[in-house]
């Protein structure tokens, strides 16, 4: 009888069990996101919380892939920002592609944000 597959299975199970515990302590939202799908409101709240941080644009694309409609371009960010509207949840995101960040979020269809919101 070969024990290699059995040992590998036990080791993998132990690794996953040990990995999930610290992950819950560091960021419970990561475990929640992997265990269940976030609601649209939670996605918008997470993007709003992370706006201005590098990578928030990636988060926007991941959450609303194919649902964003460009409705305007305006000065802001590192040159210009694109205002993207999601009609499924009636929210507009202002996105700076130079730094891959969401710089503003507002409910409704907003073609142009206030200049101080997108700086």
mmCIF file of N, CA and C in Angstrom:
data_model
loop_
_atom_site.group_PDB
_atom_site.id
_atom_site.type_symbol
_atom_site.label_atom_id
_atom_site.label_comp_id
_atom_site.label_asym_id
_atom_site.label_seq_id
_atom_site.Cartn_x
_atom_site.Cartn_y
_atom_site.Cartn_z
ATOM 1 N N UNK A 1 0.838 -1.172 0.000
ATOM 2 C CA UNK A 1 0.000 0.000 0.000
ATOM 3 C C UNK A 1 0.886 1.239 0.000
ATOM 4 N N UNK A 2 0.528 2.209 -0.826
ATOM 5 C CA UNK A 2 1.331 3.430 -0.927
ATOM 6 C C UNK A 2 0.732 4.502 -0.015
ATOM 7 N N UNK A 3 1.598 5.074 0.791
ATOM 8 C CA UNK A 3 1.159 6.082 1.744
ATOM 9 C C UNK A 3 1.360 7.513 1.250
ATOM 10 N N UNK A 4 2.037 7.695 0.140
ATOM 11 C CA UNK A 4 2.330 9.048 -0.357
ATOM 12 C C UNK A 4 1.057 9.861 -0.616
ATOM 13 N N UNK A 5 0.039 9.313 -1.308
ATOM 14 C CA UNK A 5 -1.186 10.117 -1.506
ATOM 15 C C UNK A 5 -1.901 10.441 -0.192
ATOM 16 N N UNK A 6 -1.887 9.507 0.726
ATOM 17 C CA UNK A 6 -2.519 9.721 2.024
ATOM 18 C C UNK A 6 -1.794 10.813 2.805
ATOM 19 N N UNK A 7 -0.479 10.762 2.824
ATOM 20 C CA UNK A 7 0.324 11.765 3.522
ATOM 21 C C UNK A 7 0.113 13.139 2.884
ATOM 22 N N UNK A 8 0.089 13.185 1.559
ATOM 23 C CA UNK A 8 -0.114 14.461 0.856
ATOM 24 C C UNK A 8 -1.474 15.058 1.192
ATOM 25 N N UNK A 9 -2.510 14.240 1.252
ATOM 26 C CA UNK A 9 -3.855 14.710 1.585
ATOM 27 C C UNK A 9 -3.910 15.262 3.007
ATOM 28 N N UNK A 10 -3.298 14.562 3.932
ATOM 29 C CA UNK A 10 -3.279 15.007 5.330
ATOM 30 C C UNK A 10 -2.496 16.308 5.460
ATOM 31 N N UNK A 11 -1.370 16.403 4.775
ATOM 32 C CA UNK A 11 -0.559 17.622 4.838
ATOM 33 C C UNK A 11 -1.308 18.809 4.250
ATOM 34 N N UNK A 12 -1.978 18.599 3.128
ATOM 35 C CA UNK A 12 -2.729 19.681 2.497
ATOM 36 C C UNK A 12 -3.882 20.148 3.375
ATOM 37 N N UNK A 13 -4.588 19.215 3.980
ATOM 38 C CA UNK A 13 -5.682 19.555 4.889
ATOM 39 C C UNK A 13 -5.166 20.356 6.086
ATOM 40 N N UNK A 14 -4.064 19.926 6.654
ATOM 41 C CA UNK A 14 -3.471 20.638 7.776
ATOM 42 C C UNK A 14 -3.032 22.036 7.393
ATOM 43 N N UNK A 15 -2.432 22.168 6.208
ATOM 44 C CA UNK A 15 -1.986 23.474 5.737
ATOM 45 C C UNK A 15 -3.159 24.427 5.580
ATOM 46 N N UNK A 16 -4.258 23.981 4.970
ATOM 47 C CA UNK A 16 -5.425 24.839 4.776
ATOM 48 C C UNK A 16 -6.053 25.232 6.103
ATOM 49 N N UNK A 17 -6.086 24.306 7.044
ATOM 50 C CA UNK A 17 -6.651 24.602 8.361
ATOM 51 C C UNK A 17 -5.798 25.634 9.091
ATOM 52 N N UNK A 18 -4.502 25.478 9.033
ATOM 53 C CA UNK A 18 -3.595 26.409 9.707
ATOM 54 C C UNK A 18 -3.620 27.765 9.006
ATOM 55 N N UNK A 19 -3.781 27.811 7.678
ATOM 56 C CA UNK A 19 -3.771 29.063 6.923
ATOM 57 C C UNK A 19 -5.016 29.898 7.194
ATOM 58 N N UNK A 20 -6.181 29.288 7.321
ATOM 59 C CA UNK A 20 -7.421 30.044 7.452
ATOM 60 C C UNK A 20 -7.525 30.766 8.794
ATOM 61 N N UNK A 21 -7.015 30.197 9.850
ATOM 62 C CA UNK A 21 -7.117 30.825 11.171
ATOM 63 C C UNK A 21 -6.420 32.186 11.216
ATOM 64 N N UNK A 22 -5.147 32.301 10.792
ATOM 65 C CA UNK A 22 -4.532 33.629 10.816
ATOM 66 C C UNK A 22 -5.192 34.599 9.837
ATOM 67 N N UNK A 23 -5.687 34.087 8.730
ATOM 68 C CA UNK A 23 -6.333 34.942 7.746
ATOM 69 C C UNK A 23 -7.575 35.589 8.343
ATOM 70 N N UNK A 24 -8.338 34.846 9.127
ATOM 71 C CA UNK A 24 -9.520 35.404 9.787
ATOM 72 C C UNK A 24 -9.132 36.501 10.767
ATOM 73 N N UNK A 25 -8.027 36.319 11.449
ATOM 74 C CA UNK A 25 -7.588 37.315 12.428
ATOM 75 C C UNK A 25 -7.108 38.589 11.748
ATOM 76 N N UNK A 26 -6.441 38.452 10.602
ATOM 77 C CA UNK A 26 -5.901 39.621 9.902
ATOM 78 C C UNK A 26 -7.007 40.409 9.216
ATOM 79 N N UNK A 27 -7.821 39.733 8.401
ATOM 80 C CA UNK A 27 -8.872 40.429 7.659
ATOM 81 C C UNK A 27 -10.056 39.487 7.466
ATOM 82 N N UNK A 28 -11.054 39.567 8.334
ATOM 83 C CA UNK A 28 -12.207 38.672 8.226
ATOM 84 C C UNK A 28 -12.962 38.829 6.922
ATOM 85 N N UNK A 29 -12.879 40.000 6.296
ATOM 86 C CA UNK A 29 -13.580 40.238 5.037
ATOM 87 C C UNK A 29 -13.030 39.352 3.922
ATOM 88 N N UNK A 30 -11.723 39.044 3.960
ATOM 89 C CA UNK A 30 -11.141 38.168 2.941
ATOM 90 C C UNK A 30 -11.730 36.764 3.025
ATOM 91 N N UNK A 31 -11.889 36.262 4.225
ATOM 92 C CA UNK A 31 -12.474 34.937 4.399
ATOM 93 C C UNK A 31 -13.934 34.962 4.003
ATOM 94 N N UNK A 32 -14.640 36.033 4.351
ATOM 95 C CA UNK A 32 -16.047 36.159 3.991
ATOM 96 C C UNK A 32 -16.206 36.194 2.483
ATOM 97 N N UNK A 33 -15.315 36.934 1.807
ATOM 98 C CA UNK A 33 -15.405 37.054 0.357
ATOM 99 C C UNK A 33 -15.132 35.719 -0.311
ATOM 100 N N UNK A 34 -14.247 34.919 0.261
ATOM 101 C CA UNK A 34 -13.968 33.628 -0.352
ATOM 102 C C UNK A 34 -15.070 32.620 -0.029
ATOM 103 N N UNK A 35 -15.724 32.790 1.091
ATOM 104 C CA UNK A 35 -16.750 31.834 1.497
ATOM 105 C C UNK A 35 -18.100 32.122 0.842
ATOM 106 N N UNK A 36 -18.408 33.384 0.628
ATOM 107 C CA UNK A 36 -19.695 33.738 0.039
ATOM 108 C C UNK A 36 -19.541 34.996 -0.805
ATOM 109 N N UNK A 37 -20.455 35.208 -1.690
ATOM 110 C CA UNK A 37 -20.423 36.375 -2.570
ATOM 111 C C UNK A 37 -20.859 37.612 -1.801
ATOM 112 N N UNK A 38 -20.154 38.723 -2.027
ATOM 113 C CA UNK A 38 -20.530 39.982 -1.387
ATOM 114 C C UNK A 38 -21.757 40.566 -2.072
ATOM 115 N N UNK A 39 -22.572 41.269 -1.317
ATOM 116 C CA UNK A 39 -23.721 41.952 -1.914
ATOM 117 C C UNK A 39 -23.219 43.183 -2.667
ATOM 118 N N UNK A 40 -24.056 43.733 -3.514
ATOM 119 C CA UNK A 40 -23.688 44.926 -4.286
ATOM 120 C C UNK A 40 -23.377 46.084 -3.338
ATOM 121 N N UNK A 41 -24.157 46.242 -2.286
ATOM 122 C CA UNK A 41 -23.921 47.316 -1.326
ATOM 123 C C UNK A 41 -22.570 47.149 -0.644
ATOM 124 N N UNK A 42 -22.200 45.915 -0.313
ATOM 125 C CA UNK A 42 -20.909 45.657 0.316
ATOM 126 C C UNK A 42 -19.764 45.962 -0.645
ATOM 127 N N UNK A 43 -19.954 45.651 -1.917
ATOM 128 C CA UNK A 43 -18.924 45.938 -2.916
ATOM 129 C C UNK A 43 -18.709 47.436 -3.052
ATOM 130 N N UNK A 44 -19.801 48.196 -3.146
ATOM 131 C CA UNK A 44 -19.699 49.657 -3.261
ATOM 132 C C UNK A 44 -19.064 50.232 -1.994
ATOM 133 N N UNK A 45 -19.450 49.726 -0.831
ATOM 134 C CA UNK A 45 -18.881 50.207 0.426
ATOM 135 C C UNK A 45 -17.385 49.920 0.500
ATOM 136 N N UNK A 46 -16.966 48.758 0.026
ATOM 137 C CA UNK A 46 -15.551 48.399 0.042
ATOM 138 C C UNK A 46 -14.752 49.284 -0.909
ATOM 139 N N UNK A 47 -15.287 49.549 -2.085
ATOM 140 C CA UNK A 47 -14.609 50.442 -3.033
ATOM 141 C C UNK A 47 -14.549 51.859 -2.469
ATOM 142 N N UNK A 48 -15.634 52.318 -1.857
ATOM 143 C CA UNK A 48 -15.666 53.651 -1.256
ATOM 144 C C UNK A 48 -14.625 53.756 -0.138
ATOM 145 N N UNK A 49 -14.517 52.726 0.664
ATOM 146 C CA UNK A 49 -13.541 52.709 1.760
ATOM 147 C C UNK A 49 -12.119 52.765 1.216
ATOM 148 N N UNK A 50 -11.860 52.090 0.087
ATOM 149 C CA UNK A 50 -10.513 52.005 -0.471
ATOM 150 C C UNK A 50 -10.214 53.056 -1.532
ATOM 151 N N UNK A 51 -11.123 53.993 -1.763
ATOM 152 C CA UNK A 51 -10.872 54.987 -2.817
ATOM 153 C C UNK A 51 -9.618 55.787 -2.491
ATOM 154 N N UNK A 52 -8.876 56.093 -3.547
ATOM 155 C CA UNK A 52 -7.614 56.801 -3.387
ATOM 156 C C UNK A 52 -6.426 55.892 -3.135
ATOM 157 N N UNK A 53 -6.652 54.617 -2.906
ATOM 158 C CA UNK A 53 -5.576 53.666 -2.659
ATOM 159 C C UNK A 53 -5.268 52.902 -3.943
ATOM 160 N N UNK A 54 -3.985 52.686 -4.193
ATOM 161 C CA UNK A 54 -3.583 51.944 -5.383
ATOM 162 C C UNK A 54 -4.206 50.557 -5.338
ATOM 163 N N UNK A 55 -4.801 50.169 -6.458
ATOM 164 C CA UNK A 55 -5.446 48.869 -6.551
ATOM 165 C C UNK A 55 -6.956 48.938 -6.433
ATOM 166 N N UNK A 56 -7.491 50.078 -6.026
ATOM 167 C CA UNK A 56 -8.948 50.176 -5.917
ATOM 168 C C UNK A 56 -9.594 50.096 -7.298
ATOM 169 N N UNK A 57 -8.857 50.463 -8.342
ATOM 170 C CA UNK A 57 -9.370 50.315 -9.707
ATOM 171 C C UNK A 57 -9.512 48.857 -10.092
ATOM 172 N N UNK A 58 -8.559 48.038 -9.648
ATOM 173 C CA UNK A 58 -8.642 46.599 -9.899
ATOM 174 C C UNK A 58 -9.851 46.009 -9.200
ATOM 175 N N UNK A 59 -10.089 46.475 -8.005
ATOM 176 C CA UNK A 59 -11.255 46.032 -7.236
ATOM 177 C C UNK A 59 -12.545 46.403 -7.982
ATOM 178 N N UNK A 60 -12.593 47.608 -8.525
ATOM 179 C CA UNK A 60 -13.751 48.070 -9.282
ATOM 180 C C UNK A 60 -13.992 47.166 -10.492
ATOM 181 N N UNK A 61 -12.940 46.862 -11.233
ATOM 182 C CA UNK A 61 -13.080 45.988 -12.412
ATOM 183 C C UNK A 61 -13.518 44.584 -12.021
ATOM 184 N N UNK A 62 -12.981 44.067 -10.919
ATOM 185 C CA UNK A 62 -13.341 42.723 -10.472
ATOM 186 C C UNK A 62 -14.811 42.638 -10.069
ATOM 187 N N UNK A 63 -15.272 43.630 -9.341
ATOM 188 C CA UNK A 63 -16.643 43.608 -8.842
ATOM 189 C C UNK A 63 -17.678 43.894 -9.920
ATOM 190 N N UNK A 64 -17.370 44.797 -10.851
ATOM 191 C CA UNK A 64 -18.372 45.240 -11.818
ATOM 192 C C UNK A 64 -17.921 45.045 -13.258
ATOM 193 N N UNK A 65 -17.214 43.975 -13.526
ATOM 194 C CA UNK A 65 -16.715 43.685 -14.872
ATOM 195 C C UNK A 65 -17.868 43.640 -15.877
ATOM 196 N N UNK A 66 -17.756 44.444 -16.915
ATOM 197 C CA UNK A 66 -18.766 44.465 -17.971
ATOM 198 C C UNK A 66 -19.999 45.285 -17.671
ATOM 199 N N UNK A 67 -20.101 45.848 -16.475
ATOM 200 C CA UNK A 67 -21.292 46.614 -16.088
ATOM 201 C C UNK A 67 -21.057 48.117 -16.056
ATOM 202 N N UNK A 68 -19.845 48.563 -16.390
ATOM 203 C CA UNK A 68 -19.513 49.984 -16.271
ATOM 204 C C UNK A 68 -19.581 50.677 -17.624
ATOM 205 N N UNK A 69 -20.269 51.815 -17.645
ATOM 206 C CA UNK A 69 -20.442 52.595 -18.872
ATOM 207 C C UNK A 69 -19.742 53.948 -18.689
ATOM 208 N N UNK A 70 -18.770 54.277 -19.562
ATOM 209 C CA UNK A 70 -18.125 55.585 -19.432
ATOM 210 C C UNK A 70 -19.100 56.701 -19.813
ATOM 211 N N UNK A 71 -19.228 57.693 -18.942
ATOM 212 C CA UNK A 71 -20.182 58.784 -19.220
ATOM 213 C C UNK A 71 -19.523 60.154 -19.242
ATOM 214 N N UNK A 72 -18.231 60.225 -18.918
ATOM 215 C CA UNK A 72 -17.568 61.518 -18.950
ATOM 216 C C UNK A 72 -16.099 61.422 -18.603
ATOM 217 N N UNK A 73 -15.347 62.421 -19.086
ATOM 218 C CA UNK A 73 -13.930 62.576 -18.762
ATOM 219 C C UNK A 73 -13.766 63.993 -18.237
ATOM 220 N N UNK A 74 -12.956 64.139 -17.201
ATOM 221 C CA UNK A 74 -12.731 65.465 -16.640
ATOM 222 C C UNK A 74 -11.339 65.547 -16.051
ATOM 223 N N UNK A 75 -10.791 66.764 -15.898
ATOM 224 C CA UNK A 75 -9.490 66.915 -15.258
ATOM 225 C C UNK A 75 -9.558 66.443 -13.807
ATOM 226 N N UNK A 76 -8.496 65.799 -13.374
ATOM 227 C CA UNK A 76 -8.430 65.309 -12.006
ATOM 228 C C UNK A 76 -7.423 64.192 -11.908
ATOM 229 N N UNK A 77 -7.220 63.686 -10.726
ATOM 230 C CA UNK A 77 -6.269 62.607 -10.540
ATOM 231 C C UNK A 77 -4.892 63.020 -11.021
ATOM 232 N N UNK A 78 -4.268 62.211 -11.868
ATOM 233 C CA UNK A 78 -2.958 62.532 -12.452
ATOM 234 C C UNK A 78 -3.168 62.918 -13.907
ATOM 235 N N UNK A 79 -3.970 63.906 -14.136
ATOM 236 C CA UNK A 79 -4.278 64.345 -15.497
ATOM 237 C C UNK A 79 -5.778 64.383 -15.701
ATOM 238 N N UNK A 80 -6.328 63.240 -16.091
ATOM 239 C CA UNK A 80 -7.768 63.137 -16.322
ATOM 240 C C UNK A 80 -8.325 61.894 -15.635
ATOM 241 N N UNK A 81 -9.597 61.956 -15.293
ATOM 242 C CA UNK A 81 -10.301 60.796 -14.735
ATOM 243 C C UNK A 81 -11.487 60.475 -15.633
ATOM 244 N N UNK A 82 -11.889 59.218 -15.612
ATOM 245 C CA UNK A 82 -13.042 58.765 -16.384
ATOM 246 C C UNK A 82 -14.157 58.467 -15.400
ATOM 247 N N UNK A 83 -15.338 58.981 -15.671
ATOM 248 C CA UNK A 83 -16.495 58.712 -14.825
ATOM 249 C C UNK A 83 -17.240 57.521 -15.410
ATOM 250 N N UNK A 84 -17.368 56.480 -14.607
ATOM 251 C CA UNK A 84 -17.984 55.226 -15.031
ATOM 252 C C UNK A 84 -19.283 55.007 -14.272
ATOM 253 N N UNK A 85 -20.352 54.767 -15.004
ATOM 254 C CA UNK A 85 -21.676 54.604 -14.402
ATOM 255 C C UNK A 85 -22.079 53.134 -14.431
ATOM 256 N N UNK A 86 -22.606 52.656 -13.321
ATOM 257 C CA UNK A 86 -23.140 51.303 -13.229
ATOM 258 C C UNK A 86 -24.644 51.423 -13.028
ATOM 259 N N UNK A 87 -25.410 51.135 -14.080
ATOM 260 C CA UNK A 87 -26.858 51.321 -13.974
ATOM 261 C C UNK A 87 -27.528 50.242 -13.134
ATOM 262 N N UNK A 88 -26.869 49.118 -12.922
ATOM 263 C CA UNK A 88 -27.445 48.062 -12.092
ATOM 264 C C UNK A 88 -27.637 48.516 -10.651
ATOM 265 N N UNK A 89 -26.710 49.347 -10.146
ATOM 266 C CA UNK A 89 -26.858 49.840 -8.769
ATOM 267 C C UNK A 89 -26.896 51.365 -8.703
ATOM 268 N N UNK A 90 -27.044 52.031 -9.868
ATOM 269 C CA UNK A 90 -27.190 53.489 -9.957
ATOM 270 C C UNK A 90 -26.094 54.220 -9.197
ATOM 271 N N UNK A 91 -24.836 53.882 -9.515
ATOM 272 C CA UNK A 91 -23.684 54.486 -8.862
ATOM 273 C C UNK A 91 -22.671 54.907 -9.919
ATOM 274 N N UNK A 92 -22.030 56.063 -9.704
ATOM 275 C CA UNK A 92 -20.978 56.542 -10.599
ATOM 276 C C UNK A 92 -19.652 56.504 -9.856
ATOM 277 N N UNK A 93 -18.633 55.974 -10.536
ATOM 278 C CA UNK A 93 -17.278 55.893 -10.002
ATOM 279 C C UNK A 93 -16.379 56.764 -10.866
ATOM 280 N N UNK A 94 -15.508 57.549 -10.246
ATOM 281 C CA UNK A 94 -14.524 58.332 -10.980
ATOM 282 C C UNK A 94 -13.189 57.606 -10.853
ATOM 283 N N UNK A 95 -12.597 57.258 -12.004
ATOM 284 C CA UNK A 95 -11.441 56.363 -12.050
ATOM 285 C C UNK A 95 -10.243 57.040 -12.702
ATOM 286 N N UNK A 96 -9.080 57.001 -12.047
ATOM 287 C CA UNK A 96 -7.819 57.506 -12.584
ATOM 288 C C UNK A 96 -6.988 56.310 -13.025
ATOM 289 N N UNK A 97 -6.804 56.172 -14.348
ATOM 290 C CA UNK A 97 -6.082 55.000 -14.865
ATOM 291 C C UNK A 97 -4.573 55.100 -14.674
ATOM 292 N N UNK A 98 -4.044 56.308 -14.485
ATOM 293 C CA UNK A 98 -2.601 56.455 -14.285
ATOM 294 C C UNK A 98 -2.139 55.703 -13.046
ATOM 295 N N UNK A 99 -2.888 55.828 -11.963
ATOM 296 C CA UNK A 99 -2.524 55.153 -10.713
ATOM 297 C C UNK A 99 -3.446 53.988 -10.364
ATOM 298 N N UNK A 100 -4.376 53.657 -11.247
ATOM 299 C CA UNK A 100 -5.320 52.557 -11.034
ATOM 300 C C UNK A 100 -6.085 52.740 -9.722
ATOM 301 N N UNK A 101 -6.659 53.926 -9.545
ATOM 302 C CA UNK A 101 -7.407 54.213 -8.327
ATOM 303 C C UNK A 101 -8.782 54.783 -8.639
ATOM 304 N N UNK A 102 -9.709 54.476 -7.777
ATOM 305 C CA UNK A 102 -11.020 55.126 -7.796
ATOM 306 C C UNK A 102 -10.866 56.351 -6.916
ATOM 307 N N UNK A 103 -11.196 57.529 -7.459
ATOM 308 C CA UNK A 103 -11.004 58.760 -6.687
ATOM 309 C C UNK A 103 -12.295 59.324 -6.109
ATOM 310 N N UNK A 104 -13.447 58.895 -6.648
ATOM 311 C CA UNK A 104 -14.719 59.378 -6.114
ATOM 312 C C UNK A 104 -15.819 58.365 -6.414
ATOM 313 N N UNK A 105 -16.802 58.315 -5.538
ATOM 314 C CA UNK A 105 -17.966 57.437 -5.694
ATOM 315 C C UNK A 105 -19.187 58.231 -5.294
ATOM 316 N N UNK A 106 -20.224 58.178 -6.124
ATOM 317 C CA UNK A 106 -21.452 58.907 -5.791
ATOM 318 C C UNK A 106 -22.650 58.158 -6.343
ATOM 319 N N UNK A 107 -23.722 58.157 -5.584
ATOM 320 C CA UNK A 107 -24.973 57.537 -6.006
ATOM 321 C C UNK A 107 -25.586 58.368 -7.131
ATOM 322 N N UNK A 108 -26.148 57.709 -8.132
ATOM 323 C CA UNK A 108 -26.780 58.391 -9.254
ATOM 324 C C UNK A 108 -25.828 58.510 -10.435
ATOM 325 N N UNK A 109 -26.340 59.080 -11.523
ATOM 326 C CA UNK A 109 -25.557 59.248 -12.749
ATOM 327 C C UNK A 109 -24.933 60.641 -12.730
ATOM 328 N N UNK A 110 -23.609 60.693 -12.505
ATOM 329 C CA UNK A 110 -22.883 61.947 -12.370
ATOM 330 C C UNK A 110 -21.907 62.073 -13.537
ATOM 331 N N UNK A 111 -22.194 62.985 -14.470
ATOM 332 C CA UNK A 111 -21.311 63.162 -15.628
ATOM 333 C C UNK A 111 -20.033 63.895 -15.251
ATOM 334 N N UNK A 112 -20.123 64.788 -14.237
ATOM 335 C CA UNK A 112 -18.961 65.553 -13.833
ATOM 336 C C UNK A 112 -18.997 65.772 -12.329
ATOM 337 N N UNK A 113 -17.938 65.309 -11.649
ATOM 338 C CA UNK A 113 -17.812 65.503 -10.207
ATOM 339 C C UNK A 113 -17.268 66.903 -9.928
ATOM 340 N N UNK A 114 -17.422 67.353 -8.704
ATOM 341 C CA UNK A 114 -16.826 68.617 -8.275
ATOM 342 C C UNK A 114 -15.293 68.454 -8.349
ATOM 343 N N UNK A 115 -14.564 69.505 -8.760
ATOM 344 C CA UNK A 115 -13.106 69.404 -8.889
ATOM 345 C C UNK A 115 -12.392 68.958 -7.606
ATOM 346 N N UNK A 116 -12.867 69.375 -6.444
ATOM 347 C CA UNK A 116 -12.211 68.980 -5.194
ATOM 348 C C UNK A 116 -12.435 67.495 -4.848
ATOM 349 N N UNK A 117 -13.414 66.845 -5.468
ATOM 350 C CA UNK A 117 -13.661 65.428 -5.220
ATOM 351 C C UNK A 117 -12.729 64.516 -6.010
ATOM 352 N N UNK A 118 -12.220 64.998 -7.144
ATOM 353 C CA UNK A 118 -11.419 64.144 -8.030
ATOM 354 C C UNK A 118 -9.962 64.567 -8.126
ATOM 355 N N UNK A 119 -9.480 65.307 -7.142
ATOM 356 C CA UNK A 119 -8.090 65.760 -7.205
ATOM 357 C C UNK A 119 -7.117 64.673 -6.843
#
